[in-house]
Short mmCIF file of C-alpha atoms in Angstrom, two decimals:
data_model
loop_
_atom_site.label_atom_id
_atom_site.label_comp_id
_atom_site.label_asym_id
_atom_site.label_seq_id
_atom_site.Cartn_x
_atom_site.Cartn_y
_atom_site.Cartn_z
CA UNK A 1494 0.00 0.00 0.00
CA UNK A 1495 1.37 3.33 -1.22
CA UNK A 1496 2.83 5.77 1.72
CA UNK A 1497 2.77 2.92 4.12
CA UNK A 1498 5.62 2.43 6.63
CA UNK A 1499 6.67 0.45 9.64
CA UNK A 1500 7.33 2.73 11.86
CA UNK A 1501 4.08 3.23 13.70
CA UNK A 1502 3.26 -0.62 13.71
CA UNK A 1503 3.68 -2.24 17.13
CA UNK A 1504 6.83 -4.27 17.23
CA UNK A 1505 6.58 -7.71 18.65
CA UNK A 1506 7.47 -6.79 22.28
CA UNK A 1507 4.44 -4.40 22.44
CA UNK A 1508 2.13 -7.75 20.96
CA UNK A 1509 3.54 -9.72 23.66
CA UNK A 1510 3.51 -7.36 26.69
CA UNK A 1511 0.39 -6.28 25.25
CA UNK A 1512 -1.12 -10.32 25.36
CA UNK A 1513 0.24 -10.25 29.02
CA UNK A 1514 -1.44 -7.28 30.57
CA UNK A 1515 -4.66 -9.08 28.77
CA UNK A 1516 -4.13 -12.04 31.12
CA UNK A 1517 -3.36 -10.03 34.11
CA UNK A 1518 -6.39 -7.64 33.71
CA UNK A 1519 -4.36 -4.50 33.05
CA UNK A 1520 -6.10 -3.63 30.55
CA UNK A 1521 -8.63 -1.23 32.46
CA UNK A 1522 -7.17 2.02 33.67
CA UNK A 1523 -9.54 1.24 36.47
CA UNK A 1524 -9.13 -2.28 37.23
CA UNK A 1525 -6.12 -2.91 39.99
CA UNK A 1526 -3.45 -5.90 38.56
CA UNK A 1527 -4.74 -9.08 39.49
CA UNK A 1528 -2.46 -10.75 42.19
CA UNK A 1529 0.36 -12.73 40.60
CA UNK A 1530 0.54 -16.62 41.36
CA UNK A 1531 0.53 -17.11 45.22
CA UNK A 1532 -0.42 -13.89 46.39
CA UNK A 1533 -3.20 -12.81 48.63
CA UNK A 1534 -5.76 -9.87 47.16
CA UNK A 1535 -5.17 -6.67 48.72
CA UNK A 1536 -8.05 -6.59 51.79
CA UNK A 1537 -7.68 -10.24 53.27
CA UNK A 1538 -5.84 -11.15 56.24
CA UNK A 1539 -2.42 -12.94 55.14
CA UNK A 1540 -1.12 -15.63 56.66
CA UNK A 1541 0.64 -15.05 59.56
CA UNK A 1542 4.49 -14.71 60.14
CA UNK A 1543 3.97 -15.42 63.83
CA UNK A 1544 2.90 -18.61 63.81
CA UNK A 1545 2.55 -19.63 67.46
CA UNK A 1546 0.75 -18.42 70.57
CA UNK A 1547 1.45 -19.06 74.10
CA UNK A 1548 -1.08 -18.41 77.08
CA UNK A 1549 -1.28 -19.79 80.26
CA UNK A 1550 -4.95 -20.02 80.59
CA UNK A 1551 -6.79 -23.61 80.08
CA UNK A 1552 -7.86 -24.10 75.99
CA UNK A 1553 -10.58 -25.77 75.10
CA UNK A 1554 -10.97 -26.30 70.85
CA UNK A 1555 -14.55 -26.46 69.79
CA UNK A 1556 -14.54 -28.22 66.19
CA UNK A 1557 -17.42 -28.40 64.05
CA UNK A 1558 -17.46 -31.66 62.39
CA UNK A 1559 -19.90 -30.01 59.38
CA UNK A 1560 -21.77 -27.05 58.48
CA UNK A 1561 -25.21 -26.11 60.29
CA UNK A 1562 -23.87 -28.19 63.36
CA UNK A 1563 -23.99 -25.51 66.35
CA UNK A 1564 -20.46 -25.27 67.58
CA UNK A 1565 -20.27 -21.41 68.15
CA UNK A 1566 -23.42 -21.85 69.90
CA UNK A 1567 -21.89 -24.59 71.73
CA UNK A 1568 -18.71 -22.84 72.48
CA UNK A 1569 -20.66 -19.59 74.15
CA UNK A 1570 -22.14 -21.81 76.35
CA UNK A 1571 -19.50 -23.97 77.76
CA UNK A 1572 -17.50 -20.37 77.63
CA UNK A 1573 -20.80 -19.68 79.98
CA UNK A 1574 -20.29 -22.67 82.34
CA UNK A 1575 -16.61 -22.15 82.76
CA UNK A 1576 -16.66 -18.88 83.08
CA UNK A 1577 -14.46 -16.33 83.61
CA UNK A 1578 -13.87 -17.25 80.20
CA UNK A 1579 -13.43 -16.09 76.55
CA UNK A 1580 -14.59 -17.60 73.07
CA UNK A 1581 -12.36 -16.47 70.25
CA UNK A 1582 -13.76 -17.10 67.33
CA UNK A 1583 -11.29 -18.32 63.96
CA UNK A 1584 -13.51 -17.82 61.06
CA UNK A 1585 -13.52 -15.04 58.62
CA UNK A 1586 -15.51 -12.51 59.48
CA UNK A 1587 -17.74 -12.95 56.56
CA UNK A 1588 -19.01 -16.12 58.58
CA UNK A 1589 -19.41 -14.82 62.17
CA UNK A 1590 -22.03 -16.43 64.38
CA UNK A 1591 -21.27 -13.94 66.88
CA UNK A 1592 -22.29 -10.39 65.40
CA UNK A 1593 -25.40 -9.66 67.49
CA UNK A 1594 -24.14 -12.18 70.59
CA UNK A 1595 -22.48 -9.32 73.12
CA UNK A 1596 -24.48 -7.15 75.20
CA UNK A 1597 -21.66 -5.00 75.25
CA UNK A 1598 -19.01 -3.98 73.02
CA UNK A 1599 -16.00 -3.41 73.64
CA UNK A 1600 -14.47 -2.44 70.24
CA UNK A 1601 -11.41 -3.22 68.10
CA UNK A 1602 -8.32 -4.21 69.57
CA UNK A 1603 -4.54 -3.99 67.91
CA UNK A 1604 -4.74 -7.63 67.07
CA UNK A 1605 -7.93 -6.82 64.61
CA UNK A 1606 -10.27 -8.62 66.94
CA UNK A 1607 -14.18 -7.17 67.69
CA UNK A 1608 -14.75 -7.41 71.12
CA UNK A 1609 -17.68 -8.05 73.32
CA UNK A 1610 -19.08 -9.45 76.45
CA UNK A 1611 -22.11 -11.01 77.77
CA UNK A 1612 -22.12 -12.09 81.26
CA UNK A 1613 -18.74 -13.05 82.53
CA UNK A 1614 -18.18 -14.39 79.32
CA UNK A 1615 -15.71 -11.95 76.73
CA UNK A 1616 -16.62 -12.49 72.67
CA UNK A 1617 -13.35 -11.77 70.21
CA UNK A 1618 -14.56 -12.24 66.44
CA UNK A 1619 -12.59 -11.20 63.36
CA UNK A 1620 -12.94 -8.19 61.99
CA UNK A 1621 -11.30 -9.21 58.07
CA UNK A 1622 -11.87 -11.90 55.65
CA UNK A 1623 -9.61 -14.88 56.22
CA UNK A 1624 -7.91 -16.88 53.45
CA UNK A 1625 -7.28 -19.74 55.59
CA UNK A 1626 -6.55 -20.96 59.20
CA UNK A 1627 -3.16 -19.85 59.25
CA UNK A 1628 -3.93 -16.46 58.47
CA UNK A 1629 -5.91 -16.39 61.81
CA UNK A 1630 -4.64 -13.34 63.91
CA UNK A 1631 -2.84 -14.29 67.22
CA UNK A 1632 -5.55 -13.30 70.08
CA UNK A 1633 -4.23 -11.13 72.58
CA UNK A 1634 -2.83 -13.01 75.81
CA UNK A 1635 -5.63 -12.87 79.11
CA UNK A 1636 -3.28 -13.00 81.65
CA UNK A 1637 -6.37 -13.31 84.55
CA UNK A 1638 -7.00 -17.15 85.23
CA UNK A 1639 -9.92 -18.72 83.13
CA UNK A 1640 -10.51 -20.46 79.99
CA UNK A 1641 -10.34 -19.68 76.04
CA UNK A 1642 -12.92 -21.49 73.93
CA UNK A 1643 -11.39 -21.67 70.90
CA UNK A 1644 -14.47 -22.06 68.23
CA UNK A 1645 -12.33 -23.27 65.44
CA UNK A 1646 -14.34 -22.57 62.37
CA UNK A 1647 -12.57 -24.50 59.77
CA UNK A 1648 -11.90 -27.82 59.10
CA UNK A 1649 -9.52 -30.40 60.95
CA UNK A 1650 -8.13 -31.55 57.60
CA UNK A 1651 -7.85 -27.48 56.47
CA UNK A 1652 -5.67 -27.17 59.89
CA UNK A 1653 -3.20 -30.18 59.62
CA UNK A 1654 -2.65 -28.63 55.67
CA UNK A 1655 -1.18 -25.64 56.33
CA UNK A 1656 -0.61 -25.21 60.34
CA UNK A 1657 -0.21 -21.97 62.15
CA UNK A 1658 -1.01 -21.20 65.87
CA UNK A 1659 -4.63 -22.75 65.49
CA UNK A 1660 -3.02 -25.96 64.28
CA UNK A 1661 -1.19 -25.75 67.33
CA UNK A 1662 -3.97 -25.17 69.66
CA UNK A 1663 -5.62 -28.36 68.06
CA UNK A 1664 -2.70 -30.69 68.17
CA UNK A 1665 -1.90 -30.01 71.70
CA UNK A 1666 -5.34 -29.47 73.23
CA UNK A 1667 -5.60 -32.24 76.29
CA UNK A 1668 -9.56 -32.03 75.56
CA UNK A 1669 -11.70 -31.54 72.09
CA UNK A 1670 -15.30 -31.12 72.11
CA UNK A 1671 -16.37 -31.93 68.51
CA UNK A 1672 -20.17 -30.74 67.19
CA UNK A 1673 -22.32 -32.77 64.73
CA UNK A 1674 -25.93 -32.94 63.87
CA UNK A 1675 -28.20 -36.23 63.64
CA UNK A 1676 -28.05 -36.76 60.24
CA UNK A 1677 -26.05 -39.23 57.66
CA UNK A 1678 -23.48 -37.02 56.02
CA UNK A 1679 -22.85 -35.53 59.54
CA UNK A 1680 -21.94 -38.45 61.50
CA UNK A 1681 -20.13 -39.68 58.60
CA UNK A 1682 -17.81 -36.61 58.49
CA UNK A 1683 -17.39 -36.73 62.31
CA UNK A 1684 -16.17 -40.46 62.08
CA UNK A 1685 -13.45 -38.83 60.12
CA UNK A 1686 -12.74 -35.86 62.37
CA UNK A 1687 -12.38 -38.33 65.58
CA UNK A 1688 -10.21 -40.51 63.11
CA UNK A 1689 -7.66 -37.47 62.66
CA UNK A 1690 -7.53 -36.11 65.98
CA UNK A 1691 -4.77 -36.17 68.16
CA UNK A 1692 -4.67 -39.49 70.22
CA UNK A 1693 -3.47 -37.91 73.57
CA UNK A 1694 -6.82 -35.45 73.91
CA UNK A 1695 -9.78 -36.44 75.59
CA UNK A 1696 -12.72 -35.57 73.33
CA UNK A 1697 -16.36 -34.47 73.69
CA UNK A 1698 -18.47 -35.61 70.74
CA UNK A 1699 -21.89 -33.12 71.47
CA UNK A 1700 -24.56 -33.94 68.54
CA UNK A 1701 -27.12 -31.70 68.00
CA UNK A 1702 -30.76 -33.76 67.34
CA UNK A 1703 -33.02 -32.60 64.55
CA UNK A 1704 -36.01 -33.02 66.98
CA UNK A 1705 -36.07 -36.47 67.28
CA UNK A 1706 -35.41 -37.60 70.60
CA UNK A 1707 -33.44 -41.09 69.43
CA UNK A 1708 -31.59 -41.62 66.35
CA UNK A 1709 -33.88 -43.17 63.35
CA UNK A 1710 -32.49 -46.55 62.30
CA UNK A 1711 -30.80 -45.32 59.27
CA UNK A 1712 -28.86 -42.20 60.98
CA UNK A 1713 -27.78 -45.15 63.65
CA UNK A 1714 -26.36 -47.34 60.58
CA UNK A 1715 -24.03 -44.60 59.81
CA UNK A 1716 -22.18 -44.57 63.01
CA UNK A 1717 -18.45 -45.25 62.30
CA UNK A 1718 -16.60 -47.13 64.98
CA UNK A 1719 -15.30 -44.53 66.93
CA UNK A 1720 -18.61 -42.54 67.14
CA UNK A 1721 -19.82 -45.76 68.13
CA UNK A 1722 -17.68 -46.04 70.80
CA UNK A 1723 -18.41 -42.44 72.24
CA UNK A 1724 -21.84 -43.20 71.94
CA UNK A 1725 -21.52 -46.53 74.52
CA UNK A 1726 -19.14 -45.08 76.96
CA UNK A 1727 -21.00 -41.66 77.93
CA UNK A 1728 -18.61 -39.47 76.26
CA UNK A 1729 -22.07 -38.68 73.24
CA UNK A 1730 -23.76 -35.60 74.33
CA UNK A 1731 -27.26 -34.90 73.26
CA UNK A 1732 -27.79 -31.25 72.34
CA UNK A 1733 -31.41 -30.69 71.75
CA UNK A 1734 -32.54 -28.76 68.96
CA UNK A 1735 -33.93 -25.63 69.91
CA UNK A 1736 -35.82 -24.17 66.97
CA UNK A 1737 -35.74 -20.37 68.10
CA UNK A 1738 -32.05 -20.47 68.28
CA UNK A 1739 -31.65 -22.13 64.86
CA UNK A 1740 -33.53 -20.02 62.73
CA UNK A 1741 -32.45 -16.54 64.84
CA UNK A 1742 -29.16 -17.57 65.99
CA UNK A 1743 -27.24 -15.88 68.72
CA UNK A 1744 -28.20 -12.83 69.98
CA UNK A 1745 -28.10 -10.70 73.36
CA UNK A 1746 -30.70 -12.91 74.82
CA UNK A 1747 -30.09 -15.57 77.69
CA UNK A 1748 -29.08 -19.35 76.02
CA UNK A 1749 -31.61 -22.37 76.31
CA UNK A 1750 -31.55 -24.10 79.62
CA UNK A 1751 -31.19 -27.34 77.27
CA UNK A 1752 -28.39 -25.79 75.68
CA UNK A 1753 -26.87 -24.81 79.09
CA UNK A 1754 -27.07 -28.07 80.26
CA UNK A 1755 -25.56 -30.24 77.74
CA UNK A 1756 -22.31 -27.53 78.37
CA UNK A 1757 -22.57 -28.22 81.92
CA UNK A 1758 -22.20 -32.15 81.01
CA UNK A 1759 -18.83 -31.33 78.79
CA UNK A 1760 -17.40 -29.67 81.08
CA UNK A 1761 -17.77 -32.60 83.76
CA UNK A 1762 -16.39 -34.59 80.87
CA UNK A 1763 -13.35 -32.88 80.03
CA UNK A 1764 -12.05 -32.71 83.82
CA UNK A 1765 -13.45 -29.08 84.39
CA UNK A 1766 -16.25 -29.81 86.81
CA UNK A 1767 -15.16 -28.99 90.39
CA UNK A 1768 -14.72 -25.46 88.91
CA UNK A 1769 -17.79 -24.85 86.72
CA UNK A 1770 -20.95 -23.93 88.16
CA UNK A 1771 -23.59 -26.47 88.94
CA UNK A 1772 -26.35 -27.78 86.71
CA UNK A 1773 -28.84 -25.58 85.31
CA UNK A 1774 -32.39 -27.52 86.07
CA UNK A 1775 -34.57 -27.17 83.64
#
């Protein structure tokens, strides 16, 4: 073509650099670079250099063995029953249980934990969006006697994959409560949690029911071995399902006496009763 020249078509370092902006999304002004391979998006907790945590208060771990299964109600009240304690809860914030549980807040700390309490109990909940367990902040040391409830919020097999303090807390916990619900794919996934925890801890397996009072025949088949086991020597707590707390969750509001009991029974369980208060009657 007549009057054509080369010198204002892109060489083939502009195609290239060009194709790899493409498949970083650079090529909005407005768009920010997309992470590179590895790296955490700007705005989520990272994981942690400190990896360890030391406290000399007693640590309980509250697991959930599945979703839906009531551990963070759990944990607030065997946090209530051994109180003074606190419940320090690992999940992203984006998956809080606690938001409207405090009747008093207490604000931020350095750490990036929301603070509350309710009773003699203290609530610490994230205030970011965690990529993973080991990205958990480090909760600031109590150094008053009592007890941290750990409400772990991920999975046991997320936690032995990539450590951290959490991992930690797990590993060397000398007790474990572990919550489940009723159902098939629960007590199948808590056959596996028991099968992966630590040997050395003495553990608490508290299943919620789904308002049956006794397990139907088919949720009974699905007992593993070692749920079995918990089941025949006392160490199975029935949590009843209380329907007001399921659909509303936690709020400001005092926990079921069912609820209140069945954390009065772990905590004879795991060694803590000549210091917890007595049963609630119901």
């Amino acid at each position: 073509m007549s009057g054509t020249t080369t010198e204002h078509l892109p060489r083939v370092e502009e195609l290239q650099a060009a194709v790899e902006a493409l498949a970083a999304g650079r090529f909005r002004a407005d768009r920010a670079p997309a992470p590179a391979p590895g790296e955490v998006p700007a705005g989520i907790a990272r994981p942690l250099e400190t990896t360890t945590w030391a406290t000399t208060r007693e640590v309980l771990p509250v697991l959930a063995a599945s979703g839906s299964s009531g551990a963070t109600s759990l944990a607030v009240a065997v946090a209530s029953i051994l109180a003074p304690a606190r419940v320090v809860e690992c999940c992203s914030m984006s998956a809080t249980g606690l938001a409207e549980a405090a009747t008093a807040e207490l604000g931020t700390d350095a750490s990036g934990w929301c603070n509350g309490t309710r009773e003699q109990v203290a609530l610490s909940r994230a205030t970011r969006v965690i990529a993973g367990p080991d990205a958990v902040p480090t909760p600031v040391v109590v150094e008053a006697p009592g007890w941290d409830v750990l409400d772990v919020g991920w999975q046991l097999e997320q936690l032995t994959a990539t450590g951290g303090w959490l991992a930690q807390q797990v590993q060397h916990a000398p007790a474990i409560v572990v919550a489940a619900t009723a159902s098939v794919p629960s007590l199948r996934r808590l056959e596996n949690t028991l099968a992966a925890l630590p040997a050395s801890a003495t553990t608490v397996v508290a299943v919620r029911s789904l308002g049956s009072k006794r397990l139907p025949a088919h949720v009974r088949a699905a007992l593993g071995p070692r749920t079995t086991t918990h089941l025949d020597r006392g160490t199975w707590i029935d949590v009843p399902h209380e329907k007001d707390l399921a659909e509303r969750g936690l709020s400001g509001s005092p926990l079921p006496r069912s609820l209140l009991n069945a954390a009065h029974q772990i905590s004879r369980l795991i060694g803590a009763g000549s210091t917890t208060k007595e049963g609630i009657s119901s």
